Structure formats: structure tokens, C-alpha cells
Coordinates of C-alpha atoms and ligand atoms in Angstrom, one line a residue:
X94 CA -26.6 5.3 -29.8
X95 CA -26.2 2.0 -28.8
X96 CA -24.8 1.7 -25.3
X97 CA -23.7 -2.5 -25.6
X98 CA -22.6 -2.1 -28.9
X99 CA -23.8 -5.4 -31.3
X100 CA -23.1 -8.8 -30.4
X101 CA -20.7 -9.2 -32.8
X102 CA -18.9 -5.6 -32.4
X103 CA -18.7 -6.9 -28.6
X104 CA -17.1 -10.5 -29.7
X105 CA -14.7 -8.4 -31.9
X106 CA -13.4 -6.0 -28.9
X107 CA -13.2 -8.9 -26.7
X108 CA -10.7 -10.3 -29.0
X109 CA -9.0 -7.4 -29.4
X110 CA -8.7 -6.5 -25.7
X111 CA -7.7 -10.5 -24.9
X112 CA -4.9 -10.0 -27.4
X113 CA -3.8 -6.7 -26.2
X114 CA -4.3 -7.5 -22.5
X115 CA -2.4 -10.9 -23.1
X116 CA 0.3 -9.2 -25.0
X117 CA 1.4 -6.6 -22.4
X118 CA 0.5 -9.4 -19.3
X119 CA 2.8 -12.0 -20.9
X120 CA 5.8 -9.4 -22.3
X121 CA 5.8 -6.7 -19.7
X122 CA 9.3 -7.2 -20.0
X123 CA 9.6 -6.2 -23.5
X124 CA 8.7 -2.3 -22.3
X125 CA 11.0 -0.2 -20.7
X126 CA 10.4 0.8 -17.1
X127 CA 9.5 3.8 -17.6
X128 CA 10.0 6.9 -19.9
X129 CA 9.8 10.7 -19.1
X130 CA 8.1 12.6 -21.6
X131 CA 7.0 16.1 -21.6
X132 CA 3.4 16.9 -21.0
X133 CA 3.1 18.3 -24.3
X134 CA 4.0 14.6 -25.8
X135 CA 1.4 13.3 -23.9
X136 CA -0.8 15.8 -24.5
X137 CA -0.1 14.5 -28.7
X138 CA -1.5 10.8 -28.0
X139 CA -4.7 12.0 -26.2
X140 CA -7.7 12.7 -28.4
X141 CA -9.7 15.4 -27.1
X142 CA -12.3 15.8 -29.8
X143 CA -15.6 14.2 -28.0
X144 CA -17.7 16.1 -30.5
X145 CA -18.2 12.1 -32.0
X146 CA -17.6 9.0 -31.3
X147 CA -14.9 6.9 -32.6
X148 CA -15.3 2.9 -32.9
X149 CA -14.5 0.9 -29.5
X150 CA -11.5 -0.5 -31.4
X151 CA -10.2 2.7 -31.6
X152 CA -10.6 4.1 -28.7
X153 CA -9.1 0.7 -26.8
X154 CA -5.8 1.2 -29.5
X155 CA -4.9 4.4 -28.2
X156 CA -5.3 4.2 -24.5
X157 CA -3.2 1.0 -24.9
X158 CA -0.6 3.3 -26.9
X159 CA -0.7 6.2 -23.9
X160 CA -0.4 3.7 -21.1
X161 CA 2.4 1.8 -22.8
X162 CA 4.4 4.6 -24.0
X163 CA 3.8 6.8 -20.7
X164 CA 3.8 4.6 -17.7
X165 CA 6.0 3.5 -15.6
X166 CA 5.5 -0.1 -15.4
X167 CA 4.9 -1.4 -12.0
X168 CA 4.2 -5.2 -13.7
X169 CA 7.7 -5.2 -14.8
X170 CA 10.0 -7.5 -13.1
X171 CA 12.6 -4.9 -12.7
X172 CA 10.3 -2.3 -10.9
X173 CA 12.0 -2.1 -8.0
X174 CA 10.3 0.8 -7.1
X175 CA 7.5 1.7 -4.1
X176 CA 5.3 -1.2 -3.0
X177 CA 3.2 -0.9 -6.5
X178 CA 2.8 -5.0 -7.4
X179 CA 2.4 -7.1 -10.5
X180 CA -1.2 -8.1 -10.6
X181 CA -1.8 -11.8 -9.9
X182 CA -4.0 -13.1 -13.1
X183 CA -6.3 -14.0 -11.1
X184 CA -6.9 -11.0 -9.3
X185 CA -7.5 -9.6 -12.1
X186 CA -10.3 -11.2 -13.7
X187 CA -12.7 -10.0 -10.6
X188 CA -12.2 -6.3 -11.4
X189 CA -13.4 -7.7 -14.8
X190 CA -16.0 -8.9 -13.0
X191 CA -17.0 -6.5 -11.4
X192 CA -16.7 -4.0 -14.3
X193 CA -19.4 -6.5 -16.0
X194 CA -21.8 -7.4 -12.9
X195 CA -21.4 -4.0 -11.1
X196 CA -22.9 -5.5 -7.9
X197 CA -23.7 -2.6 -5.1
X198 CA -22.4 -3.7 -2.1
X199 CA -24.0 -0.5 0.1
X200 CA -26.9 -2.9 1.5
X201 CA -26.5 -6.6 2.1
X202 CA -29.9 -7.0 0.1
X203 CA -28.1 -5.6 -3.1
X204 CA -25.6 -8.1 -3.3
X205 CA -25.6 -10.4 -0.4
X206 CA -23.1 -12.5 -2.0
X207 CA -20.4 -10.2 -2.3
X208 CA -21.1 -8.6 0.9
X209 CA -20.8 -12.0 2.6
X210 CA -17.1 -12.4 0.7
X211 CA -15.9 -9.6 2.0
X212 CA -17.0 -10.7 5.5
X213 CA -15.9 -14.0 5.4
X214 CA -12.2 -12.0 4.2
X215 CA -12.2 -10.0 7.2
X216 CA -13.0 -12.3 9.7
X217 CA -10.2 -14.7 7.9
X218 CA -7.5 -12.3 7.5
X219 CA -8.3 -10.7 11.1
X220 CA -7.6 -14.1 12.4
X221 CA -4.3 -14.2 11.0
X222 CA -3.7 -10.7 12.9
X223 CA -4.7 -12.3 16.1
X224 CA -7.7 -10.8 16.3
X225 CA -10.7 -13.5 17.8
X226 CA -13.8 -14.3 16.7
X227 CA -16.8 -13.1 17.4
X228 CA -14.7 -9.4 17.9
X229 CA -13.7 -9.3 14.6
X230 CA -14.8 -6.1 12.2
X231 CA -13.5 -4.0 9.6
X232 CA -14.1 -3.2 6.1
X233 CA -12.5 -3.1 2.6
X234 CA -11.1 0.3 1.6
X235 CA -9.6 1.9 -1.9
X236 CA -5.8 2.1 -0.2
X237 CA -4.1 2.8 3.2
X238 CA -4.8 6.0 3.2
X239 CA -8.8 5.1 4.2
X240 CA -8.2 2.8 6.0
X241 CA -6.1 5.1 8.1
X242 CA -8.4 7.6 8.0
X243 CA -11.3 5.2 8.8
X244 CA -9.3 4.2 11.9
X245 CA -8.6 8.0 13.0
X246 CA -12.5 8.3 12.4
X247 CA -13.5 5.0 14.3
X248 CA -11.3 6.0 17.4
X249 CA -12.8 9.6 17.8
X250 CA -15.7 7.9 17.7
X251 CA -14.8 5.6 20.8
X252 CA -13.1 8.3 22.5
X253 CA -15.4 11.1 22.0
X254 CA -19.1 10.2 22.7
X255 CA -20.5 13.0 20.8
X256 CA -18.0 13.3 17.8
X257 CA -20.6 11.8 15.4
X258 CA -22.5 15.1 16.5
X259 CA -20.5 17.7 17.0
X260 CA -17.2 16.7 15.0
X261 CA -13.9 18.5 16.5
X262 CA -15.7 21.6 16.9
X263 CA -17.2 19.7 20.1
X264 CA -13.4 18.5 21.7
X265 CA -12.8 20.7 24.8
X266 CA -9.1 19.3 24.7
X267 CA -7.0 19.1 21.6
X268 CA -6.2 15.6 20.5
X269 CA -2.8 14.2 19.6
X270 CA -2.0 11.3 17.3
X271 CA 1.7 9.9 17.6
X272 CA 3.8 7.7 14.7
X273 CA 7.0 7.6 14.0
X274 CA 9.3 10.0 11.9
X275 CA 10.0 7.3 9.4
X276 CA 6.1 6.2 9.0
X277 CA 4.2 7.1 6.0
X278 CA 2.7 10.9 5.8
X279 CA -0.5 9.2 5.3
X280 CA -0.9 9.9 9.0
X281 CA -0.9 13.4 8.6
X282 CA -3.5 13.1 6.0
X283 CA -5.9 11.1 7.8
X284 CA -5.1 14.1 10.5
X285 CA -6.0 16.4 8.0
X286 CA -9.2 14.6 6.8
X287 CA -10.3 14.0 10.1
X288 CA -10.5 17.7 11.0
X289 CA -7.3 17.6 13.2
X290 CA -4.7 19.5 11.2
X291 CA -1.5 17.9 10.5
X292 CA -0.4 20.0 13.9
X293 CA -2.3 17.4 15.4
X294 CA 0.5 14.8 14.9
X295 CA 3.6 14.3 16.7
X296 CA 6.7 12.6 15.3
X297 CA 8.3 10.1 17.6
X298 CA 12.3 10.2 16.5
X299 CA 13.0 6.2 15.8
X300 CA 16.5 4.5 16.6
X301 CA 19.6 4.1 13.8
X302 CA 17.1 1.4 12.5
X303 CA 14.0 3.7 12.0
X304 CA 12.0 2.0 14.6
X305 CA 9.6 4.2 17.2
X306 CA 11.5 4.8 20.3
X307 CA 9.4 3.9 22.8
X308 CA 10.9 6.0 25.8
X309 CA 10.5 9.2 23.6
X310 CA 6.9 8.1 22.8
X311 CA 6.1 8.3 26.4
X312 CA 8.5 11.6 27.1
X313 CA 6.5 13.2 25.1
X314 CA 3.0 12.0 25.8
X315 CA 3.8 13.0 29.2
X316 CA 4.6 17.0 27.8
X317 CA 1.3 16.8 26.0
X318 CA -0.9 15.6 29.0
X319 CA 1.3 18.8 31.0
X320 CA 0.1 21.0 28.1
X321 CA -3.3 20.3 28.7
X322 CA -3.3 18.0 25.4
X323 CA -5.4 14.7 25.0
X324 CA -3.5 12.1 23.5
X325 CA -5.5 9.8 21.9
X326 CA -4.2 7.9 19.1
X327 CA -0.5 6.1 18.5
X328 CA 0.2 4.7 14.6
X329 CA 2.9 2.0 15.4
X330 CA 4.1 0.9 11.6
X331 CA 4.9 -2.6 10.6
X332 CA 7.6 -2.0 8.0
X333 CA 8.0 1.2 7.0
X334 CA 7.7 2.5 3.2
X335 CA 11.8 3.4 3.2
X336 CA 13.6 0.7 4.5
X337 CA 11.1 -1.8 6.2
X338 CA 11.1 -1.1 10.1
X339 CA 8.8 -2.9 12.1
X340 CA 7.9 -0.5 15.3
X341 CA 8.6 -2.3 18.7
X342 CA 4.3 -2.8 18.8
X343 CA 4.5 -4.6 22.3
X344 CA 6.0 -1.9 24.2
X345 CA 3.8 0.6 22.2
X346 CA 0.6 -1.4 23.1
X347 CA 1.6 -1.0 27.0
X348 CA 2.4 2.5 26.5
X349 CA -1.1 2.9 24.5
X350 CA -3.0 1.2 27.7
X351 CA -1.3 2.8 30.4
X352 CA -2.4 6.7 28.3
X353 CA -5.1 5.0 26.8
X354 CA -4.6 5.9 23.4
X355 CA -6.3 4.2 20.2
X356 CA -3.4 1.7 18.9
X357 CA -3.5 1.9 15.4
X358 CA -1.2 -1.1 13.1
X359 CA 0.1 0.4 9.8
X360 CA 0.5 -2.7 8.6
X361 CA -0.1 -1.6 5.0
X362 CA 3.0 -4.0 3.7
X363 CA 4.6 -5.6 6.5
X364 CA 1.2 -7.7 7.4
X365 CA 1.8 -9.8 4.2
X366 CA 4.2 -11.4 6.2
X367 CA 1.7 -12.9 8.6
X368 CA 0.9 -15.3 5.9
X369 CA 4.3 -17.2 6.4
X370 CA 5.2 -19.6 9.4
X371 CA 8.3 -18.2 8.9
X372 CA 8.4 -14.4 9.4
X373 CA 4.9 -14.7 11.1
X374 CA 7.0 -13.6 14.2
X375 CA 7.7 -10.6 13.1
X376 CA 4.3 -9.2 13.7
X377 CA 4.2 -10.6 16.9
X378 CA 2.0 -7.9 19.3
X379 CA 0.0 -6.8 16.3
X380 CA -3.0 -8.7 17.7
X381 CA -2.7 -5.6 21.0
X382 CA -3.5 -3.4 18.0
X383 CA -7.3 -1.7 18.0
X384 CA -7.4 -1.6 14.3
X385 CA -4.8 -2.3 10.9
X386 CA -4.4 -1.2 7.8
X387 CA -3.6 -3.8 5.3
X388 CA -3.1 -2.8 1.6
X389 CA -3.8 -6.0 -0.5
X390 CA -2.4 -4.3 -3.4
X391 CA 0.9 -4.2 -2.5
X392 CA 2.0 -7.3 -1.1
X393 CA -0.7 -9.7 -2.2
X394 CA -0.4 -8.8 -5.9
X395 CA -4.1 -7.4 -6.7
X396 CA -4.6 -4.7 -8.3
X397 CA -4.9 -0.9 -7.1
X398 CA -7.7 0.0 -4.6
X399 CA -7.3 -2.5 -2.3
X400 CA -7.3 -2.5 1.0
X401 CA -8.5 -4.1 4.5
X402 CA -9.3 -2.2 7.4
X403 CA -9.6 -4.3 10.6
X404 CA -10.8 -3.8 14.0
X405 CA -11.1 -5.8 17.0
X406 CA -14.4 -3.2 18.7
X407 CA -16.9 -4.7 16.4
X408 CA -19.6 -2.1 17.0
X409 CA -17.4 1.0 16.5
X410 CA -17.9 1.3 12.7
X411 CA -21.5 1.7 12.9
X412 CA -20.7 4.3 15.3
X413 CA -18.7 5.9 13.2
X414 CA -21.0 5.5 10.1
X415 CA -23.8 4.8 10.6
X416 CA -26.4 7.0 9.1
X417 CA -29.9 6.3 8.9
X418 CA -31.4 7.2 5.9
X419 CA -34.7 6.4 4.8
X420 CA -34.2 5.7 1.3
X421 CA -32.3 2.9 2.0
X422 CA -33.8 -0.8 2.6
X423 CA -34.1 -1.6 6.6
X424 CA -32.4 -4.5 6.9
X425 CA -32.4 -6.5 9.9
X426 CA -29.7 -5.5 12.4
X427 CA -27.2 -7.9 11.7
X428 CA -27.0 -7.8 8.1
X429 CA -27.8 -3.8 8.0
X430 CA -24.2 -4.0 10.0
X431 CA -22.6 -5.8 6.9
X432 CA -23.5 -2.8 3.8
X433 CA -21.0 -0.5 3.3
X434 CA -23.2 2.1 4.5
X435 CA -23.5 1.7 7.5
X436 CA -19.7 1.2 8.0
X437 CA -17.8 2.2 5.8
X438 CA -17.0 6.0 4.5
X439 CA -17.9 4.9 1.0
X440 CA -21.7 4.8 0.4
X441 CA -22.3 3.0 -3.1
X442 CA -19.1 0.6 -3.4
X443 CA -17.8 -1.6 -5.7
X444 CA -17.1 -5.4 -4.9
X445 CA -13.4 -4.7 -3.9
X446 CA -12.5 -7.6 -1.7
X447 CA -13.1 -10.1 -5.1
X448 CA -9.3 -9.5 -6.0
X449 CA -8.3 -11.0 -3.1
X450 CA -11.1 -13.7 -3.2
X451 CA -10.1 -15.1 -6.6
X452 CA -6.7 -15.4 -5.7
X453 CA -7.4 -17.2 -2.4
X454 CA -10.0 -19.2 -4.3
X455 CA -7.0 -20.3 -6.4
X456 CA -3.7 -20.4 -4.9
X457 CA -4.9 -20.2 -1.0
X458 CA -3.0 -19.4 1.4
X459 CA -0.4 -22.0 0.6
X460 CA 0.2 -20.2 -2.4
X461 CA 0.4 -16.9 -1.1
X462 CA 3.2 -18.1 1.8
X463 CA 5.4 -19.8 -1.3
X464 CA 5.2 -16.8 -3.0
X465 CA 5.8 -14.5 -0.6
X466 CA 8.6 -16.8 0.9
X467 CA 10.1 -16.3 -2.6
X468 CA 10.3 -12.8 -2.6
X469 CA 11.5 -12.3 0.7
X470 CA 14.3 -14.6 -0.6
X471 CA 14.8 -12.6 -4.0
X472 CA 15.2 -9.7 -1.5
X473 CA 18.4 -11.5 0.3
X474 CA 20.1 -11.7 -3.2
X475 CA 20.7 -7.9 -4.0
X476 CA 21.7 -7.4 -0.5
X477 CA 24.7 -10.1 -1.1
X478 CA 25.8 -9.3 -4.4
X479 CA 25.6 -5.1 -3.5
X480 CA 27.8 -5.7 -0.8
X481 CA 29.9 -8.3 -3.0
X482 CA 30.4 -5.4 -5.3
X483 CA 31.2 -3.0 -2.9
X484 CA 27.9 -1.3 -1.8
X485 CA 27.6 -0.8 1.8
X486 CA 24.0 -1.2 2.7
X487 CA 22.3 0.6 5.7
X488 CA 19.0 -1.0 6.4
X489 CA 19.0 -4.5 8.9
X490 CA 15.4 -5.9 7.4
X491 CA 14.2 -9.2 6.5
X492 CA 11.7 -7.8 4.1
X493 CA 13.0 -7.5 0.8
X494 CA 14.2 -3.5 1.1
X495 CA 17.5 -2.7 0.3
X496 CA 18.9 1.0 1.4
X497 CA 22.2 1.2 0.1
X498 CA 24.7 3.6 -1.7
X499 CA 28.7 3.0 -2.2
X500 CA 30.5 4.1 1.3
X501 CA 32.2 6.7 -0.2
X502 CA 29.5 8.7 -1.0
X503 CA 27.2 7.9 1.3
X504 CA 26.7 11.8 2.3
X505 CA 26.9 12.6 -1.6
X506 CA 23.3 13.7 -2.9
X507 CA 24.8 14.3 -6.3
X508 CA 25.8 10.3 -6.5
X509 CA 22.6 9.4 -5.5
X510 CA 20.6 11.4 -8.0
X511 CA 23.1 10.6 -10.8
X512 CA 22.5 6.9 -10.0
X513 CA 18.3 7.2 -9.4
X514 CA 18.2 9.7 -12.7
X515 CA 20.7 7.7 -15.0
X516 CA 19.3 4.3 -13.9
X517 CA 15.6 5.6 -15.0
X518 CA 16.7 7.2 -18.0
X519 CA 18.4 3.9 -19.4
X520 CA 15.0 2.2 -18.5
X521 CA 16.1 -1.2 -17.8
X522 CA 15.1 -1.2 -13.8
X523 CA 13.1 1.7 -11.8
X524 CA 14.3 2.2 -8.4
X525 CA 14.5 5.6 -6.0
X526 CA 16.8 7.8 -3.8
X527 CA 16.0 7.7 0.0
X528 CA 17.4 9.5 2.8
X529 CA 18.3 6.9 4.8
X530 CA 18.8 9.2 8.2
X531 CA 21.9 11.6 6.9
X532 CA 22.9 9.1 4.4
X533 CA 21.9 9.7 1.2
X534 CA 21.1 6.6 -0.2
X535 CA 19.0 4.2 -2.7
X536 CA 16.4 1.8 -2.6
X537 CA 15.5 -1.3 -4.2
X538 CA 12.6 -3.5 -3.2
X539 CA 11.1 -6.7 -4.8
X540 CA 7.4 -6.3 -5.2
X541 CA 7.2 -8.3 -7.7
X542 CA 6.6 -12.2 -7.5
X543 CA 8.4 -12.8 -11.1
X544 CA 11.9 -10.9 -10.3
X545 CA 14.0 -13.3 -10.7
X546 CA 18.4 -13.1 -10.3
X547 CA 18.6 -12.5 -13.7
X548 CA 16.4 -9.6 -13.0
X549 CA 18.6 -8.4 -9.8
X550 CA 22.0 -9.2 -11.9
X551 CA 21.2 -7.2 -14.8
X552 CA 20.2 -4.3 -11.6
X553 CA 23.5 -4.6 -9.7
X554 CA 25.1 -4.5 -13.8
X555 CA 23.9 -1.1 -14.4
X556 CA 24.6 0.3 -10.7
X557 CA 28.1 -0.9 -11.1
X558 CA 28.0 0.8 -15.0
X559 CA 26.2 4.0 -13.5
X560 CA 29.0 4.0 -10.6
X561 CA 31.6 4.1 -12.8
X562 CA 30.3 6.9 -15.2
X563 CA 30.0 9.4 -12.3
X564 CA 33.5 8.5 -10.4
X565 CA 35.1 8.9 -14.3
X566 CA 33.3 11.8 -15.5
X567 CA 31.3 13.8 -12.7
X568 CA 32.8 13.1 -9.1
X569 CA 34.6 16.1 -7.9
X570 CA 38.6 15.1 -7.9
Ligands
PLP640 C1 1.6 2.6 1.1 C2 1.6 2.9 2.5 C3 0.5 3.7 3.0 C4 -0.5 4.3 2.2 O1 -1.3 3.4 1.6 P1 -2.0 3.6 0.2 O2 -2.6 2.3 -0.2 O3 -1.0 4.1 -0.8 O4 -3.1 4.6 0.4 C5 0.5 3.8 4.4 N1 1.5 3.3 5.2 C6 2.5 2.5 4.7 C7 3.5 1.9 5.6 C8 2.6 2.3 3.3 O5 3.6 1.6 2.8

């Protein structure tokens, strides 16, 4: 068996996967959204006869049929769906290259170029946080969710002395971690992970515009200190998942120093915005922050599995980490700080932060603010032409999230699936139902950096069409 295949068997599948590739890359539109089949069709385009191979040619023609046919298409320009980007072409050629060169980025000695990228990324991107040189740490993760739990891990760490040794079985008090009701339930995962429990974490209610009220945060870090509870850790989100709310983060931080709790910036979409001059602002207080999560793959168009985690307590991943093993190369201190191994929860890793390298490399950061500029502006259009055509909307962001139904059924769950299911059955646009507080409402968000108003027109076309249908055929009279 020949594991690289011939040269010229290679040359062929390269020529077939350029034109496949090219073909869904330059016509995503062509697809439909998405389609819903039944397991059992899916089950009919897998092959699962591995008794023999099958030529490479093959094999790539039918995963390109499966994914096709049974995907939703977060490249398409009228996914208007969860924060799931179109890939930037440049991005994607490093996961290609990584595919081919595999470098191990555990150990600096491995690969000390990529291990010096990612560096060079952290301390970059921490900068544009706020954070100051020589403070700045943190580490490339697969999504928000490690980065979150990395966080968790790093401040149990810095608050418990001996957690590295005795994990929560050693905490004489029970911890809590705060965030708000409308933040992302990765918190209570990381909770989980972490050896908490999800009873570990408190829900702060948040105002009529889903941001962390700060005067219940304190009410009830107050009950928990009365309880005998040791609060430890607050998640303040910077534009939340449903409709974009940026937590108040300066009156958190004070709040956070005065209990001296680990402040923790979810900044898993809203920190794209710290690219622009413009909405830079908006972030303002995020440099008080211990550590942020940053997903790359949502804003900055790269594709899945990337993530930053930064920190401004540069020894407290290696605390956290740090394991010695004697397998591994010693490495002088510095550099041993700098594999994955040592600081990070991944142990062999793959050279993640290149899909945001090759895209700085190209466009900089220029072309990351004009892009994201643009989007932000895509995002004011549906918000104009939904309320032109009568949709009330119920969200006050500048991000590029729309929460919106028609007024008169704003309490009516039935309009709101009729609109989510119909619109994804017809396939021309993907969006979802949110419960915007007690309204029951949709959501639209531009994630993608080719939406243009043709794109949102044809959106507001088919919410208008889908409108009709039910207050002709289905609304009760
Ligand atoms: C997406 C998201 C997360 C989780 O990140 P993953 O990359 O999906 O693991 C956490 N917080 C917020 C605000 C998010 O939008």
C-alpha cells in the first residue's frame, strides 16, 4: 500500500480537488442554505465498506457530494445564521499547510517557527486589547469554549495555590463564577470541565438590553460571601451570541477588584471590533480584563478551530500546565514557556494561529478594519428596510445582529417558528428564532464579508412572502 500515492496519481487529485475546491469557493451561492434530510438519506451517500480501498478520486467525489448535499452552508452569503464565517482564501491555504507540513508545535525546538507566529499573534492582538508588553501571554485554542475553560483553569490556579495538586477536591470553600443570563452556556461548560458543576455558576439577570446588571452582580456576590461561598470568577461578555450586548466591563472590573474575583472578557465576537478606529470604543475597559477569549473563526473569517486565549499574568499558564515530563526536550526557560505543553491544555498541537497569519500577512490589519467596517454597515441595512416593512426590531446594537419579529406577534411562538422553519425549508437564506426576553423573536446576523443588499433584499423578500402565508392561511382569526 502506498501511503503518498504516485506522483502522477497525486498531480491528478490535486487537480481534482483545485477544481472541486474552486467550484464550491467561487459558487457557494449556487447551493441552497441548507437542506434537512433524514438520517437514513445520509446514511445512503456514506460508504461504509472499508474492507478495500477505493481510488483517492473517489473517495474525494463523494465526501464532496455528502457535504454539498447535507450541510448547511455557512460560506453562503445568505447564512445569516450563528457567528459561523465564510473562510477568507487566504486563511485557508495554512490549514493546507498545515495538513502538508504537520509541524508539532508542543516544544519550541519542534517547530520554532510556528511557535514564534503564534507568539508574535498574541502579543499583537493582546495589544489591541490593551494589554502591555512584556505582561502579555495566552495561547491559541480550537474555539471559545477552551479558551474559556483555559481561563477558568488559569484563575484556580492563581487563586488556589494548591489546585494544580489537589484539584477541587482541595477547596475548603465552594467557588462561584458569575456571567450574565444572556452570555453563552459555554460558561457552564467550562464549570463543568473544570470540576465545578454547572451549580457553580450564577446568572446575573441583565437590563431590557441584555447587558449584566452590575448592582445585581454585587447583591448577589454579597449573598454568596454570607453563605460562606468564595466568589472567584466574573465572565463579563462583549457582545453576546443573541443580540450583541456588550456587558458594562468598567463597572464589572471595579466590582471584580473590590471581591477580587478573576475578570474574564468573552470577547469571542465582539473583540473583532477592536480592529476598527471606529467601534474600537466599544470595548473600552476590556484592557481591566485578566484574560479574553477571542474566536478568530467567527469574526476574522478563518476557518473552524480558531481561537486566542489572552492573559495579562504571564506566568499563570505555566502554572496551570505545566507538566514536566521527561520525554520531552528541556528547553531553556524562556522558550520551554512558548510549546504548547507547557501552556496550553493541548499537548501535540497543530499550527492553528497560521489562519490568522496568512491573512494578516495579506490584507493586514487595514484590510481586516475595511472589512469589518463593511459588515458592520451590511448590518445597518436589514435593520432599515425590516422596520421599513413593518418589522419592529428589539435589539439597540451596532454589531450587525438584528432581533426582530412583526409587532403583532411579537409574543407569538407559532409566527416565529413558521417564519424560522419556512424560511429554511425554501433554502434561499438560514436565519434562527431567539427569545428575545418574552418576545419571541428572529435573528439575522451578517457573518459573512460577501453579503451584499442584494443578499439582505432577497432576505427581507421572503420574510415579507413567509409573513403573508401565515396571517392568510395559519394565524388564528
Ligand atoms: C461562540 C461563542 C462562544 C463559544 O465559542 P466556540 O468557539 O463556539 O467554542 C462563547 N461565547 C460567545 C459570546 C460566543 O459567541
Amino acid at each position: 500500500m502506498n501511503f503518498n500515492l504516485t506522483t502522477a496519481d497525486r498531480n491528478s487529485v490535486w487537480g481534482l480537488l483545485q477544481k472541486k475546491l474552486e467550484d464550491y469557493y467561487a459558487h457557494t451561492e449556487r447551493l441552497k442554505t441548507s437542506v434537512y434530510p433524514t438520517r437514513k438519506e445520509v446514511h445512503e451517500v456514506l460508504s461504509a465498506n472499508f474492507e478495500r480501498g477505493r481510488s483517492t478520486q473517489e473517495a474525494i467525489k463523494e465526501v464532496f457530494h455528502g457535504l454539498s448535499k447535507y450541510a448547511v452552508h455557512t460560506p453562503h452569503p445568505s447564512y445569516f445564521g450563528m457567528f459561523n464565517p465564510r473562510p477568507n482564501f487566504p486563511s485557508i491555504t495554512a490549514d493546507i499547510i498545515s495538513a502538508v507540513m504537520n509541524p508539532q508545535l508542543a516544544a519550541w525546538g519542534h517547530a520554532p517557527y510556528a511557535v514564534e507566529v503564534e507568539h508574535l499573534l498574541i502579543q499583537e492582538i493582546g495589544k489591541k486589547f490593551g494589554y502591555k508588553t512584556p505582561q502579555i501571554d495566552g495561547v491559541f485554542a480550537t474555539g471559545g469554549q477552551e479558551a474559556h475553560i483555559t481561563g477558568m483553569l488559569c484563575a484556580l490556579h492563581e487563586k488556589y495555590p494548591d489546585f494544580a495538586r489537589t484539584g477541587a477536591r482541595g477547596l475548603n470553600k465552594q467557588p462561584v463564577v458569575y456571567c450574565s443570563s444572556a452570555s453563552h452556556h459555554a460558561t457552564i461548560k467550562a464549570a463543568r470541565v473544570c470540576g465545578l458543576g454547572a451549580d457553580a455558576v450564577k446568572y446575573i439577570e441583565v437590563n431590557e438590553q441584555q447587558e449584566m446588571r452590575v448592582d445585581k452582580l454585587e447583591h448577589q456576590i454579597k449573598a454568596d460571601i454570607r453563605d460562606g461561598l468564595q466568589p472567584f470568577f466574573v465572565f463579563a461578555t462583549m457582545g453576546t451570541t443573541g443580540s450583541g450586548a456588550i456587558d458594562p466591563i468598567k463597572k464589572i472590573a471595579v466590582l471584580a477588584k473590590k471581591y477580587n474575583l478573576w475578570l474574564h472578557a468573552d470577547a469571542a465576537y465582539g473583540g473583532a471590533v477592536r480592529l476598527t478606529k471606529e467601534y474600537s470604543k466599544l470595548l473600552d475597559g476590556i484592557e481591566r480584563s485578566d484574560s479574553i477569549t477571542f474566536d478568530a473563526h467567527k469574526w476574522l473569517s478563518v476557518p473552524m478551530a480558531t481561537s486566542l486565549f489572552l492573559t495579562k499574568h504571564p506566568y499563570v499558564l505555566g502554572r496551570a500546565f505545566s507538566i514536566s515530563a521527561n520525554f520531552m526536550p528541556q528547553e531553556e526557560d524562556e522558550i520551554d514557556r512558548l510549546g504548547s505543553y507547557t501552556h496550553s491544555i493541548q499537548w501535540s498541537r497543530r499550527f492553528i494561529g497560521l489562519k490568522l497569519y496568512m491573512p494578516l500577512l495579506v490584507f493586514g490589519w487595514e484590510g481586516y478594519e475595511q472589512t469589518i467596517m463593511h459588515q458592520i454597515k451590511m448590518g445597518q441595512y436589514p435593520k432599515e428596510q425590516l422596520t421599513i416593512h413593518g418589522w419592529k426590531l428589539y435589539n439597540k446594537t451596532e454589531l450587525p445582529i438584528a432581533c426582530f419579529t412583526d409587532e403583532q406577534h411579537e409574543y407569538d411562538l407559532n409566527f416565529s417558528k413558521y417564519i424560522y422553519d419556512s424560511v429554511l425549508e425554501e433554502g434561499s437564506a438560514w436565519i434562527i428564532n431567539y427569545p428575545y426576553e418574552e418576545f419571541a423573536t428572529l435573528r439575522a446576523c451578517i457573518t459573512n464579508y460577501d453579503t451584499n443588499e442584494g443578499h439582505l433584499d432577497a432576505l427581507i423578500e421572503v420574510l415579507n412572502r413567509k409573513r403573508e402565508q401565515y396571517i392568510k392561511k395559519i394565524a388564528p382569526k
